[in-house]
Amino acid sequence: MYEEEQALVGRDAWKERTLIDLVTFRRLTRGEQPIFLFLGDGATVTASLSAARLHDEAGLVAAHLSRTLPSGARVLLLFENGLDYIVAFFACLYAGLVPVSGAYPTSIGARERFTFLLRDSEAQGVIGLRETLRLFHEPDPTSQDRIRWIPMEAARNARSPLSTPVACGPETLALVQYSSGSTESPKGVCLTHRNICYNIHAQLLSFRYQDHDTGLSWLPFTHDMGLVGAVLPALAAGNPFYFMAPEKFIERPARWLEAISRYGVTISGGPDFAYRYCARLAGSDVSSAWDLSRWTIAFNGSETISADTLSSFATRYAAQGFRPEAFYSCYGLAENALLVTSGVKGRGVGLACFDRAALGLGRAVRTGEKIEPGNVTVLASCGTAREEQSVHIADPDTGAFLPDDTVGEIWISGPSVSIGYLGNALRNARSFVEKDGRRYLRSQDSGFIHQGELFVVGRLSERFELRGSIYYTNDIALSLGQAFDGALCVVAPPTGPENPVPSLIVEQHGAVDPSRLRSILQTVMRSYRIDEFAYFLIRKGFVARTPSGKVRADLTLAIILKENSAILCSGDTQSPVASGPEQLI
């Protein structure tokens, strides 16, 4: 098991190791045993990669890269999920280059995001499959001399591998990971080998990795959950780990559960929406023969955890052997490499009821479940920090640390905290601060500590104030989803004179009468003491998401206002019920 290995190599080994050391260690201990197994069709293993072969292939590609680019240059990785991404990532490290991750070629808005990342990162090279490069390459006289477009096929044809990886240390920059950009432009998070190695160490200890554990991930490698939360821990653990492309999951969510059953997966997970999709699968998509009993860690992170989602999923798959205690809550962000806090294996997700009005005033007051539902907000505990990491709640305006059960900004300190954003001194000064001799990351998330555990309330950028109370769009969206039987709901906050009231967006989920729609919305919003709002019932397919699956409320609102055909009916509390796009507010 992982803890026993740490006892052999030293529990503080992560402080002195690099990601290249991980490859070396697993070459010695696993050799040609496959670690990375890729499900090309979402079901069967079509390619695999051992640590020994990873070293050999990365060495070949690194030889080509080192002849093409100067030492320390940044290289933008342009791959879909697959073994090529993994080889290219380590090839960059072997060659003394810095991989830049965050552009997924087939995601919505991929070209615009790629263009932004290429310019913002000042990458000197782009590596990808030849066909992908052809699709994204655009003649630009101002940058052609600077940017080298490197086909992976050509890089693999180096005459001989790099004899020895370029020397690096724990403080060497290992990755520029771009954030998802759910609330603002993507930011390049700079992570050292130490940042990442400590986080991998914390993850494996938190998950209590055993020799028999097997993982599965469909999360994009270009996102921190897919790379730092799956690819790199797989190498560190040395156990077989299965991967599929995110589009395979989106096309047919049942593939995820089928693969978990087929390969005896013990560790897998994703954002809350993944469990919600699976809980709503049609009966014809669910097999009674699936065996989910070996799934001991079903982690849930990246977005707000819904109690209804957990309950619906557990009930739906109880017959297949799924146990609610397998649910495992996580809180993390790219600026901390990934994991910040997590629950305890085998205990499930801890849910607690808090007085909604008190939360709006910045106080976490625990209540009983028998109180009027409209006055209660149910939150999931995100657990505690591991070992040398620490979490504090601070006043976002003064920076003063706040007592337990007081809502404030989540501040994080520890070995995984990023060295800063790429080329953004002003944001670095705001986001990374010194206090009492320690360096803290200001997460821009609101939360509180209750009985020693972290509860996340929402993003600071997604909160708004009305009549002296603070509201969080994610909390309102969850309440709306419950009222509409699990329908996807999005809430865009007021933005000034143009949009002076919150906008409620409900994705069609069965037949909804306009009068009933309005009545349900009014009932839910009344529980928040909000009387004025705009609302839209929209067709499926118009909710905007980041490449990692996070909902973009602002962009969704902009899209539906521009694309009238997206709206089935709309209105506001100051006008009669609307019944079609021609009656837009």
Coordinates of C-alpha atoms in Angstrom, one line a residue:
M1 CA 0.0 0.0 0.0
Y2 CA 1.1 3.6 -0.5
E3 CA 1.7 4.3 3.2
E4 CA 4.1 1.3 3.4
E5 CA 6.0 2.5 0.3
Q6 CA 6.4 5.9 1.9
A7 CA 7.9 4.3 5.0
L8 CA 10.5 2.8 2.7
V9 CA 11.4 5.9 0.7
G10 CA 10.8 8.3 3.5
R11 CA 7.6 10.1 4.5
D12 CA 9.0 13.5 3.6
A13 CA 10.3 12.2 0.2
W14 CA 7.9 14.5 -1.6
K15 CA 9.9 17.5 -0.4
E16 CA 13.0 16.5 -2.4
R17 CA 11.5 14.6 -5.3
T18 CA 10.4 15.7 -8.8
L19 CA 7.9 14.3 -11.3
I20 CA 10.8 12.8 -13.2
D21 CA 11.7 10.9 -10.1
L22 CA 8.2 9.4 -10.1
V23 CA 8.9 7.9 -13.5
T24 CA 12.3 6.6 -12.4
F25 CA 10.8 5.0 -9.3
R26 CA 8.0 3.3 -11.1
R27 CA 10.4 2.1 -13.8
L28 CA 12.2 0.2 -11.1
T29 CA 9.2 -1.1 -9.2
R30 CA 6.7 -1.7 -12.0
G31 CA 8.8 -2.1 -15.1
E32 CA 6.7 -3.1 -18.1
Q33 CA 3.5 -3.5 -16.1
P34 CA 0.8 -1.3 -17.7
I35 CA -0.2 1.7 -15.5
F36 CA -2.1 3.8 -18.0
L37 CA -4.9 1.9 -19.8
F38 CA -6.9 3.9 -22.3
L39 CA -10.5 3.0 -23.3
G40 CA -10.5 4.4 -26.8
D41 CA -14.2 3.6 -27.4
G42 CA -15.2 4.2 -23.8
A43 CA -15.4 0.5 -23.1
T44 CA -12.4 -1.6 -24.2
V45 CA -8.7 -1.1 -23.7
T46 CA -7.2 0.1 -27.0
A47 CA -3.8 1.3 -25.7
S48 CA -1.7 1.0 -22.6
L49 CA 1.5 2.5 -21.2
S50 CA 3.9 1.3 -18.6
A51 CA 6.4 3.4 -16.7
A52 CA 9.3 1.8 -18.7
R53 CA 7.7 2.6 -22.0
L54 CA 6.7 6.1 -20.8
H55 CA 10.4 6.7 -20.1
D56 CA 11.5 5.5 -23.5
E57 CA 8.9 7.4 -25.5
A58 CA 9.3 10.6 -23.4
G59 CA 13.0 10.4 -24.0
L60 CA 12.6 10.2 -27.8
V61 CA 10.1 13.1 -27.9
A62 CA 12.3 15.1 -25.5
A63 CA 15.3 14.7 -27.9
H64 CA 13.3 16.3 -30.7
L65 CA 12.0 19.1 -28.4
S66 CA 15.4 19.9 -27.0
R67 CA 16.7 20.5 -30.5
T68 CA 13.7 22.6 -31.5
L69 CA 13.2 24.9 -28.5
P70 CA 15.5 26.7 -26.0
S71 CA 15.7 25.4 -22.4
G72 CA 12.9 26.7 -20.2
A73 CA 10.6 27.5 -23.1
R74 CA 6.9 27.0 -22.5
V75 CA 5.1 24.4 -24.7
L76 CA 1.3 24.4 -25.1
L77 CA -0.1 20.8 -25.1
L78 CA -2.8 20.4 -27.7
F79 CA -4.2 16.9 -27.2
E80 CA -7.5 15.2 -26.4
N81 CA -7.4 12.6 -23.6
G82 CA -5.0 9.9 -24.6
L83 CA -1.5 8.4 -24.0
D84 CA 0.1 11.0 -26.4
Y85 CA -0.7 13.7 -23.8
I86 CA 1.0 11.8 -21.1
V87 CA 4.1 11.2 -23.2
A88 CA 4.3 14.8 -24.3
F89 CA 3.9 16.1 -20.8
F90 CA 6.8 14.2 -19.5
A91 CA 8.8 14.8 -22.7
C92 CA 8.6 18.5 -21.9
L93 CA 9.9 17.9 -18.4
Y94 CA 12.7 15.6 -19.6
A95 CA 13.8 18.3 -22.1
G96 CA 13.8 21.1 -19.5
L97 CA 10.7 22.7 -20.9
V98 CA 7.5 23.9 -19.2
P99 CA 4.3 22.2 -20.3
V100 CA 1.2 24.5 -20.6
S101 CA -2.1 22.7 -20.0
G102 CA -5.6 23.9 -20.5
A103 CA -6.7 23.7 -24.1
Y104 CA -8.9 20.7 -25.0
P105 CA -9.3 20.6 -28.8
T106 CA -12.9 19.3 -29.0
S107 CA -14.5 21.4 -26.3
I108 CA -16.9 24.2 -27.0
G109 CA -15.0 27.4 -27.7
A110 CA -11.8 25.5 -28.0
R111 CA -10.3 27.7 -30.7
E112 CA -10.9 30.9 -28.8
R113 CA -9.5 29.4 -25.6
F114 CA -6.5 28.1 -27.4
T115 CA -5.8 31.4 -29.0
F116 CA -6.0 33.1 -25.6
L117 CA -3.8 30.6 -23.9
L118 CA -1.2 30.7 -26.6
R119 CA -0.8 34.5 -26.3
D120 CA -1.2 34.7 -22.6
S121 CA 1.4 32.0 -21.9
E122 CA 3.8 33.3 -24.5
A123 CA 4.4 29.7 -25.4
Q124 CA 7.3 29.2 -27.9
G125 CA 5.9 25.9 -29.1
V126 CA 2.7 23.9 -29.6
I127 CA 2.8 20.1 -29.6
G128 CA 0.0 17.9 -30.8
L129 CA -1.1 15.4 -33.4
R130 CA -0.5 16.6 -36.9
E131 CA -4.2 16.8 -37.8
T132 CA -5.0 18.7 -34.7
L133 CA -2.3 21.2 -35.3
R134 CA -3.5 21.7 -38.9
L135 CA -7.0 22.6 -37.5
F136 CA -5.7 25.1 -35.0
H137 CA -2.8 26.7 -36.9
E138 CA -3.6 30.1 -38.2
P139 CA -1.1 32.2 -40.1
D140 CA 0.0 35.1 -37.9
P141 CA 2.9 37.2 -39.3
T142 CA 3.6 38.6 -35.8
S143 CA 4.2 35.2 -34.2
Q144 CA 5.4 32.8 -36.9
D145 CA 9.1 33.3 -36.0
R146 CA 8.4 32.7 -32.4
I147 CA 6.0 29.8 -32.3
R148 CA 7.1 26.3 -33.4
W149 CA 4.3 23.9 -34.3
I150 CA 5.6 20.4 -33.4
P151 CA 3.7 17.3 -34.7
M152 CA 3.9 14.5 -32.2
E153 CA 4.4 12.0 -35.1
A154 CA 7.6 13.8 -36.1
A155 CA 8.8 14.1 -32.5
R156 CA 8.5 10.4 -32.0
N157 CA 10.8 9.8 -35.0
A158 CA 13.9 11.2 -33.2
R159 CA 17.0 9.1 -34.1
S160 CA 17.9 8.5 -30.5
P161 CA 16.4 9.4 -27.1
L162 CA 17.7 12.1 -24.8
S163 CA 20.4 10.4 -22.9
T164 CA 19.5 11.9 -19.5
P165 CA 16.6 14.1 -18.5
V166 CA 17.6 17.8 -18.0
A167 CA 18.4 18.3 -14.3
C168 CA 15.7 19.9 -12.2
G169 CA 14.8 20.3 -8.6
P170 CA 11.7 20.5 -6.3
E171 CA 11.5 24.3 -6.9
T172 CA 11.7 24.1 -10.7
L173 CA 8.6 25.2 -12.5
A174 CA 6.9 22.0 -13.7
L175 CA 3.6 23.1 -15.1
V176 CA 1.5 26.1 -16.1
Q177 CA -2.1 25.0 -15.6
Y178 CA -4.8 27.3 -16.9
S179 CA -7.9 27.6 -14.7
S180 CA -11.3 26.8 -16.2
G181 CA -12.4 30.4 -16.5
S182 CA -15.9 29.9 -15.0
T183 CA -16.2 33.5 -13.7
E184 CA -13.4 35.3 -15.5
S185 CA -10.6 34.9 -18.1
P186 CA -8.5 31.8 -17.6
K187 CA -5.4 32.3 -15.5
G188 CA -2.1 30.5 -15.8
V189 CA -1.3 28.9 -12.5
C190 CA 2.4 28.2 -12.1
L191 CA 3.2 25.0 -10.2
T192 CA 6.6 23.6 -9.1
H193 CA 7.5 20.0 -8.8
R194 CA 7.2 20.4 -5.0
N195 CA 3.7 21.9 -5.3
I196 CA 2.5 18.9 -7.4
C197 CA 4.4 16.1 -5.6
Y198 CA 3.1 17.2 -2.2
N199 CA -0.5 17.3 -3.5
I200 CA -0.2 13.8 -5.1
H201 CA 1.2 12.6 -1.7
A202 CA -1.8 14.2 0.1
Q203 CA -4.3 12.6 -2.3
L204 CA -2.9 9.1 -2.0
L205 CA -2.8 9.3 1.8
S206 CA -6.4 10.8 1.8
F207 CA -7.7 8.0 -0.4
R208 CA -5.7 5.4 1.6
Y209 CA -4.5 3.8 -1.6
Q210 CA -4.1 0.0 -1.3
D211 CA -2.3 -2.5 -3.6
H212 CA -5.5 -3.7 -5.1
D213 CA -7.0 -0.2 -5.8
T214 CA -7.8 0.5 -9.5
G215 CA -8.8 4.0 -10.8
L216 CA -10.9 5.3 -13.7
S217 CA -11.2 8.8 -15.0
W218 CA -13.0 10.5 -17.9
L219 CA -12.0 14.0 -16.7
P220 CA -10.0 16.0 -19.3
F221 CA -6.3 15.8 -18.9
T222 CA -6.2 19.5 -19.6
H223 CA -8.0 20.2 -16.3
D224 CA -6.3 20.0 -12.9
M225 CA -8.7 17.2 -11.8
G226 CA -7.8 15.1 -14.9
L227 CA -4.0 15.7 -14.7
V228 CA -3.0 16.3 -11.1
G229 CA -6.0 14.3 -9.8
A230 CA -5.7 11.2 -12.0
V231 CA -2.8 10.9 -14.5
L232 CA 0.0 11.8 -12.0
P233 CA -1.5 10.0 -8.9
A234 CA -1.8 6.9 -11.2
L235 CA 1.9 7.0 -11.8
A236 CA 2.7 7.6 -8.1
A237 CA 0.5 4.8 -7.0
G238 CA 1.7 2.4 -9.7
N239 CA -1.6 0.6 -9.9
P240 CA -3.6 0.1 -13.1
F241 CA -5.6 3.2 -14.0
Y242 CA -8.2 3.4 -16.7
F243 CA -8.9 6.5 -18.8
M244 CA -11.5 7.5 -21.3
A245 CA -12.2 10.8 -23.2
P246 CA -14.7 13.2 -21.6
E247 CA -16.8 13.2 -24.7
K248 CA -17.4 9.4 -24.3
F249 CA -19.0 10.1 -20.9
I250 CA -21.0 13.1 -22.2
E251 CA -22.3 11.1 -25.2
R252 CA -23.4 8.2 -23.0
P253 CA -22.9 8.6 -19.2
A254 CA -23.7 4.9 -18.7
R255 CA -20.2 4.1 -20.1
W256 CA -18.7 5.4 -16.9
L257 CA -20.6 2.9 -14.7
E258 CA -20.2 0.1 -17.2
A259 CA -16.4 0.5 -17.1
I260 CA -16.4 0.8 -13.3
S261 CA -18.2 -2.6 -13.2
R262 CA -16.2 -4.3 -15.9
Y263 CA -12.7 -3.4 -14.6
G264 CA -13.5 -3.6 -10.8
V265 CA -12.7 0.0 -10.3
T266 CA -12.4 1.2 -6.7
I267 CA -11.6 4.9 -7.1
S268 CA -13.4 7.2 -9.5
G269 CA -15.5 10.4 -9.5
G270 CA -16.2 13.8 -10.9
P271 CA -18.3 16.9 -10.4
D272 CA -21.8 16.6 -9.0
F273 CA -23.4 16.9 -12.5
A274 CA -21.8 13.5 -13.4
Y275 CA -23.7 11.8 -10.7
R276 CA -26.9 13.7 -11.6
Y277 CA -26.7 12.6 -15.2
C278 CA -26.3 9.0 -14.1
A279 CA -29.1 9.2 -11.6
R280 CA -31.4 10.3 -14.4
L281 CA -30.5 7.6 -16.9
A282 CA -33.3 5.9 -18.7
G283 CA -34.1 2.4 -17.6
S284 CA -32.9 0.9 -20.9
D285 CA -29.4 2.4 -20.2
V286 CA -29.0 0.7 -16.8
S287 CA -28.0 -2.9 -16.4
S288 CA -28.9 -5.0 -13.4
A289 CA -25.7 -7.0 -14.1
W290 CA -23.5 -4.0 -13.2
D291 CA -21.4 -4.6 -10.0
L292 CA -20.6 -1.3 -8.3
S293 CA -19.8 -2.9 -4.9
R294 CA -16.0 -2.6 -5.3
W295 CA -16.3 1.2 -5.8
T296 CA -15.1 2.4 -2.4
I297 CA -14.3 6.1 -3.2
A298 CA -16.8 7.9 -5.4
F299 CA -15.3 11.4 -5.1
N300 CA -17.4 14.5 -5.7
G301 CA -15.7 17.8 -6.3
S302 CA -15.3 20.9 -8.6
E303 CA -18.8 22.2 -8.1
T304 CA -21.4 22.4 -5.3
I305 CA -22.4 18.9 -3.9
S306 CA -26.2 18.4 -3.9
A307 CA -27.8 16.3 -1.2
D308 CA -30.5 15.4 -3.7
T309 CA -28.0 14.2 -6.2
L310 CA -26.3 11.9 -3.7
S311 CA -29.6 10.5 -2.5
S312 CA -30.9 9.9 -6.1
F313 CA -27.7 8.2 -7.3
A314 CA -27.4 6.0 -4.2
T315 CA -31.1 4.9 -4.5
R316 CA -30.9 4.3 -8.2
Y317 CA -27.8 2.1 -8.0
A318 CA -28.3 0.3 -4.7
A319 CA -29.4 -2.8 -6.6
Q320 CA -26.0 -2.8 -8.3
G321 CA -24.2 -2.8 -5.0
F322 CA -23.3 0.9 -4.7
R323 CA -23.1 2.0 -1.0
P324 CA -23.7 5.6 0.1
E325 CA -20.6 5.5 2.3
A326 CA -18.5 5.3 -0.8
F327 CA -19.3 9.0 -1.6
Y328 CA -16.2 11.1 -0.8
S329 CA -16.3 14.9 -0.8
C330 CA -13.3 17.0 -2.0
Y331 CA -12.5 20.7 -2.2
G332 CA -9.7 21.9 -4.3
L333 CA -8.5 24.4 -6.9
A334 CA -5.6 24.7 -9.4
E335 CA -3.9 27.4 -7.4
N336 CA -3.2 24.7 -4.7
A337 CA -2.2 22.1 -7.4
L338 CA -5.6 20.5 -6.7
L339 CA -6.7 19.0 -3.3
V340 CA -7.2 21.2 -0.3
T341 CA -9.6 19.3 1.9
S342 CA -11.4 16.0 1.8
G343 CA -13.6 13.6 3.8
V344 CA -12.8 10.2 5.3
K345 CA -12.8 7.0 3.3
G346 CA -15.8 4.9 4.1
R347 CA -17.9 7.5 6.0
G348 CA -19.7 9.0 3.0
V349 CA -20.4 12.7 2.7
G350 CA -21.4 14.6 5.8
L351 CA -24.5 16.7 5.3
A352 CA -25.7 19.5 7.6
C353 CA -28.6 21.9 7.7
F354 CA -28.0 25.6 8.3
D355 CA -30.4 28.5 8.8
R356 CA -30.6 30.2 5.4
A357 CA -31.3 33.7 6.7
A358 CA -28.4 33.5 9.1
L359 CA -26.1 32.4 6.3
G360 CA -27.1 35.4 4.4
L361 CA -25.9 37.5 7.3
G362 CA -22.6 35.7 7.5
R363 CA -23.4 33.3 10.4
A364 CA -23.5 29.5 10.2
V365 CA -26.3 28.4 12.5
R366 CA -26.9 24.6 12.5
T367 CA -30.6 23.7 12.5
G368 CA -32.7 20.5 12.7
E369 CA -34.1 18.8 9.6
K370 CA -37.7 19.3 10.7
I371 CA -37.6 23.1 10.3
E372 CA -39.6 24.5 7.3
P373 CA -37.5 23.4 4.2
G374 CA -37.6 26.9 2.8
N375 CA -35.6 28.2 5.7
V376 CA -32.8 25.7 5.5
T377 CA -29.7 25.3 3.3
V378 CA -28.2 21.9 3.2
L379 CA -24.4 21.9 2.8
A380 CA -21.9 19.1 2.4
S381 CA -18.8 19.0 4.5
C382 CA -15.7 19.1 2.5
G383 CA -13.7 17.6 5.3
T384 CA -10.3 18.7 6.6
A385 CA -6.9 19.6 5.2
R386 CA -4.1 17.0 5.3
E387 CA -0.8 17.2 7.1
E388 CA 1.1 20.4 6.3
Q389 CA -1.7 22.2 4.7
S390 CA -4.0 24.5 6.7
V391 CA -7.2 26.3 6.0
H392 CA -8.4 29.6 7.6
I393 CA -11.5 31.7 7.1
A394 CA -10.8 35.4 6.7
D395 CA -12.7 38.6 6.3
P396 CA -12.2 39.3 2.5
D397 CA -12.0 43.1 3.2
T398 CA -9.7 43.3 6.2
G399 CA -7.9 39.9 6.1
A400 CA -8.6 39.3 9.7
F401 CA -9.1 35.6 10.6
L402 CA -12.7 34.8 11.7
P403 CA -13.9 32.4 14.4
D404 CA -15.7 29.1 13.6
D405 CA -19.2 29.3 12.2
T406 CA -18.5 32.7 10.5
V407 CA -18.7 33.0 6.8
G408 CA -15.7 34.5 5.1
E409 CA -13.1 33.9 2.4
I410 CA -11.2 30.6 2.4
W411 CA -7.5 31.1 2.8
I412 CA -5.1 28.2 2.2
S413 CA -1.5 27.8 3.3
G414 CA 0.9 24.9 2.6
P415 CA 3.4 23.2 0.2
S416 CA 0.9 23.0 -2.7
V417 CA 0.1 26.7 -2.9
S418 CA 1.2 27.9 -6.3
I419 CA 4.2 30.2 -6.7
G420 CA 1.8 32.6 -8.6
Y421 CA 0.0 33.4 -11.8
L422 CA 2.0 33.7 -15.0
G423 CA 2.8 37.3 -15.9
N424 CA 0.2 38.8 -13.6
A425 CA 1.9 40.8 -10.8
L426 CA -1.3 42.7 -9.8
R427 CA -3.4 39.6 -9.4
N428 CA -0.5 37.9 -7.6
A429 CA -0.4 40.7 -5.1
R430 CA -4.2 40.4 -4.5
S431 CA -4.3 36.6 -4.4
F432 CA -1.1 35.5 -2.5
V433 CA -0.6 37.3 0.8
E434 CA 1.7 37.1 3.8
K435 CA 0.2 36.9 7.3
D436 CA 1.9 36.0 10.6
G437 CA 5.0 34.7 8.7
R438 CA 3.0 32.4 6.4
R439 CA 2.1 32.7 2.8
Y440 CA -1.6 32.3 2.0
L441 CA -3.7 31.8 -1.1
R442 CA -6.9 33.7 -1.2
S443 CA -9.3 31.2 -2.8
Q444 CA -12.1 33.7 -3.8
D445 CA -14.4 31.1 -2.3
S446 CA -16.7 31.7 0.6
G447 CA -17.0 29.2 3.4
F448 CA -16.8 28.5 7.1
I449 CA -15.4 26.0 9.6
H450 CA -17.9 24.0 11.6
Q451 CA -16.8 21.4 14.1
G452 CA -13.4 21.3 12.5
E453 CA -14.6 20.7 9.0
L454 CA -14.8 23.0 6.0
F455 CA -18.1 23.9 4.4
V456 CA -18.0 25.8 1.1
V457 CA -20.9 28.3 0.5
G458 CA -20.0 29.6 -3.0
R459 CA -17.8 31.8 -5.1
L460 CA -17.3 35.4 -4.0
S461 CA -17.8 36.4 -7.6
E462 CA -21.1 34.6 -7.7
R463 CA -22.7 36.2 -4.6
F464 CA -24.9 39.2 -4.6
E465 CA -26.5 41.5 -2.1
L466 CA -30.1 42.5 -1.8
R467 CA -31.6 44.4 1.1
G468 CA -28.7 43.7 3.4
S469 CA -28.5 40.0 2.9
I470 CA -25.9 38.0 0.9
Y471 CA -27.1 35.4 -1.6
Y472 CA -25.2 32.8 -3.6
T473 CA -26.3 31.8 -7.1
N474 CA -25.2 28.2 -6.7
D475 CA -27.4 27.8 -3.5
I476 CA -30.5 29.3 -5.3
A477 CA -29.8 27.1 -8.4
L478 CA -29.8 23.9 -6.2
S479 CA -33.1 24.9 -4.6
L480 CA -34.6 25.5 -8.0
G481 CA -33.3 22.2 -9.3
Q482 CA -35.0 20.4 -6.4
A483 CA -38.3 22.2 -7.1
F484 CA -38.2 21.1 -10.7
D485 CA -37.4 17.5 -10.1
G486 CA -33.7 17.6 -10.8
A487 CA -33.8 19.9 -13.8
L488 CA -30.7 21.9 -14.6
C489 CA -31.1 25.4 -13.3
V490 CA -28.7 28.4 -13.6
V491 CA -28.9 31.7 -11.8
A492 CA -27.2 34.8 -13.1
P493 CA -26.8 37.5 -10.5
P494 CA -27.8 41.2 -10.9
T495 CA -25.2 43.1 -12.8
G496 CA -26.4 46.7 -12.5
P497 CA -29.0 48.8 -14.4
E498 CA -29.1 46.5 -17.4
N499 CA -29.9 43.5 -15.3
P500 CA -31.1 44.8 -11.9
V501 CA -32.6 41.5 -10.7
P502 CA -31.3 37.9 -10.6
S503 CA -32.1 35.9 -13.8
L504 CA -33.4 32.4 -13.2
I505 CA -32.8 29.9 -16.1
V506 CA -34.5 26.5 -16.1
E507 CA -33.6 23.9 -18.7
Q508 CA -36.6 22.1 -20.0
H509 CA -37.1 18.8 -18.2
G510 CA -40.5 17.5 -19.2
A511 CA -43.6 19.5 -19.9
V512 CA -43.9 22.7 -17.9
D513 CA -46.9 25.0 -18.0
P514 CA -45.9 28.7 -18.0
S515 CA -48.2 29.5 -15.1
R516 CA -46.9 26.6 -13.1
L517 CA -43.4 27.5 -13.9
R518 CA -43.9 31.0 -12.6
S519 CA -45.7 29.8 -9.5
I520 CA -42.8 27.3 -8.6
L521 CA -40.2 30.0 -9.1
Q522 CA -42.1 32.5 -6.9
T523 CA -42.4 29.8 -4.1
V524 CA -38.7 29.1 -4.2
M525 CA -37.6 32.7 -4.3
R526 CA -40.0 33.6 -1.5
S527 CA -38.1 31.3 0.7
Y528 CA -35.0 33.5 0.1
R529 CA -37.1 36.6 0.6
I530 CA -36.5 37.7 -3.0
D531 CA -39.6 39.2 -4.7
E532 CA -38.1 40.5 -8.0
F533 CA -36.5 38.3 -10.6
A534 CA -36.5 37.5 -14.3
Y535 CA -36.9 34.0 -15.6
F536 CA -36.4 31.9 -18.7
L537 CA -37.4 28.3 -19.6
I538 CA -34.9 27.2 -22.2
R539 CA -34.3 24.2 -24.5
K540 CA -31.6 21.7 -23.7
G541 CA -28.2 22.4 -25.1
F542 CA -27.8 26.1 -24.4
V543 CA -26.2 26.0 -20.9
A544 CA -22.6 27.1 -21.3
R545 CA -19.9 25.2 -19.5
T546 CA -16.1 25.5 -19.1
P547 CA -13.9 22.7 -20.5
S548 CA -14.1 21.1 -17.0
G549 CA -17.9 21.1 -16.9
K550 CA -18.5 24.2 -14.7
V551 CA -21.6 26.2 -15.6
R552 CA -21.0 29.7 -17.0
A553 CA -24.1 31.6 -15.8
D554 CA -23.1 34.9 -17.4
L555 CA -22.3 33.4 -20.7
T556 CA -25.5 31.2 -20.7
L557 CA -27.6 34.4 -20.1
A558 CA -25.8 36.2 -23.0
I559 CA -26.3 33.2 -25.3
I560 CA -30.0 32.8 -24.8
L561 CA -30.7 36.5 -25.0
K562 CA -28.9 36.5 -28.4
E563 CA -30.4 33.2 -29.6
N564 CA -34.2 33.7 -29.3
S565 CA -34.9 30.1 -30.4
A566 CA -33.3 28.9 -27.1
I567 CA -36.1 30.3 -25.0
L568 CA -39.4 28.5 -24.6
C569 CA -41.0 31.1 -22.4
S570 CA -39.8 34.0 -20.3
G571 CA -41.0 36.8 -18.1
D572 CA -40.4 38.7 -14.8
T573 CA -42.3 39.4 -11.7
Q574 CA -43.4 42.8 -12.9
S575 CA -45.2 41.5 -16.1
P576 CA -47.8 38.9 -17.0
V577 CA -46.8 35.4 -17.8
A578 CA -44.9 35.1 -21.1
S579 CA -45.3 32.1 -23.3
G580 CA -42.7 32.4 -26.0
P581 CA -39.6 34.0 -27.4
E582 CA -41.6 36.9 -28.9
Q583 CA -42.4 38.0 -25.3
L584 CA -38.9 38.4 -24.1
I585 CA -38.4 40.8 -21.3

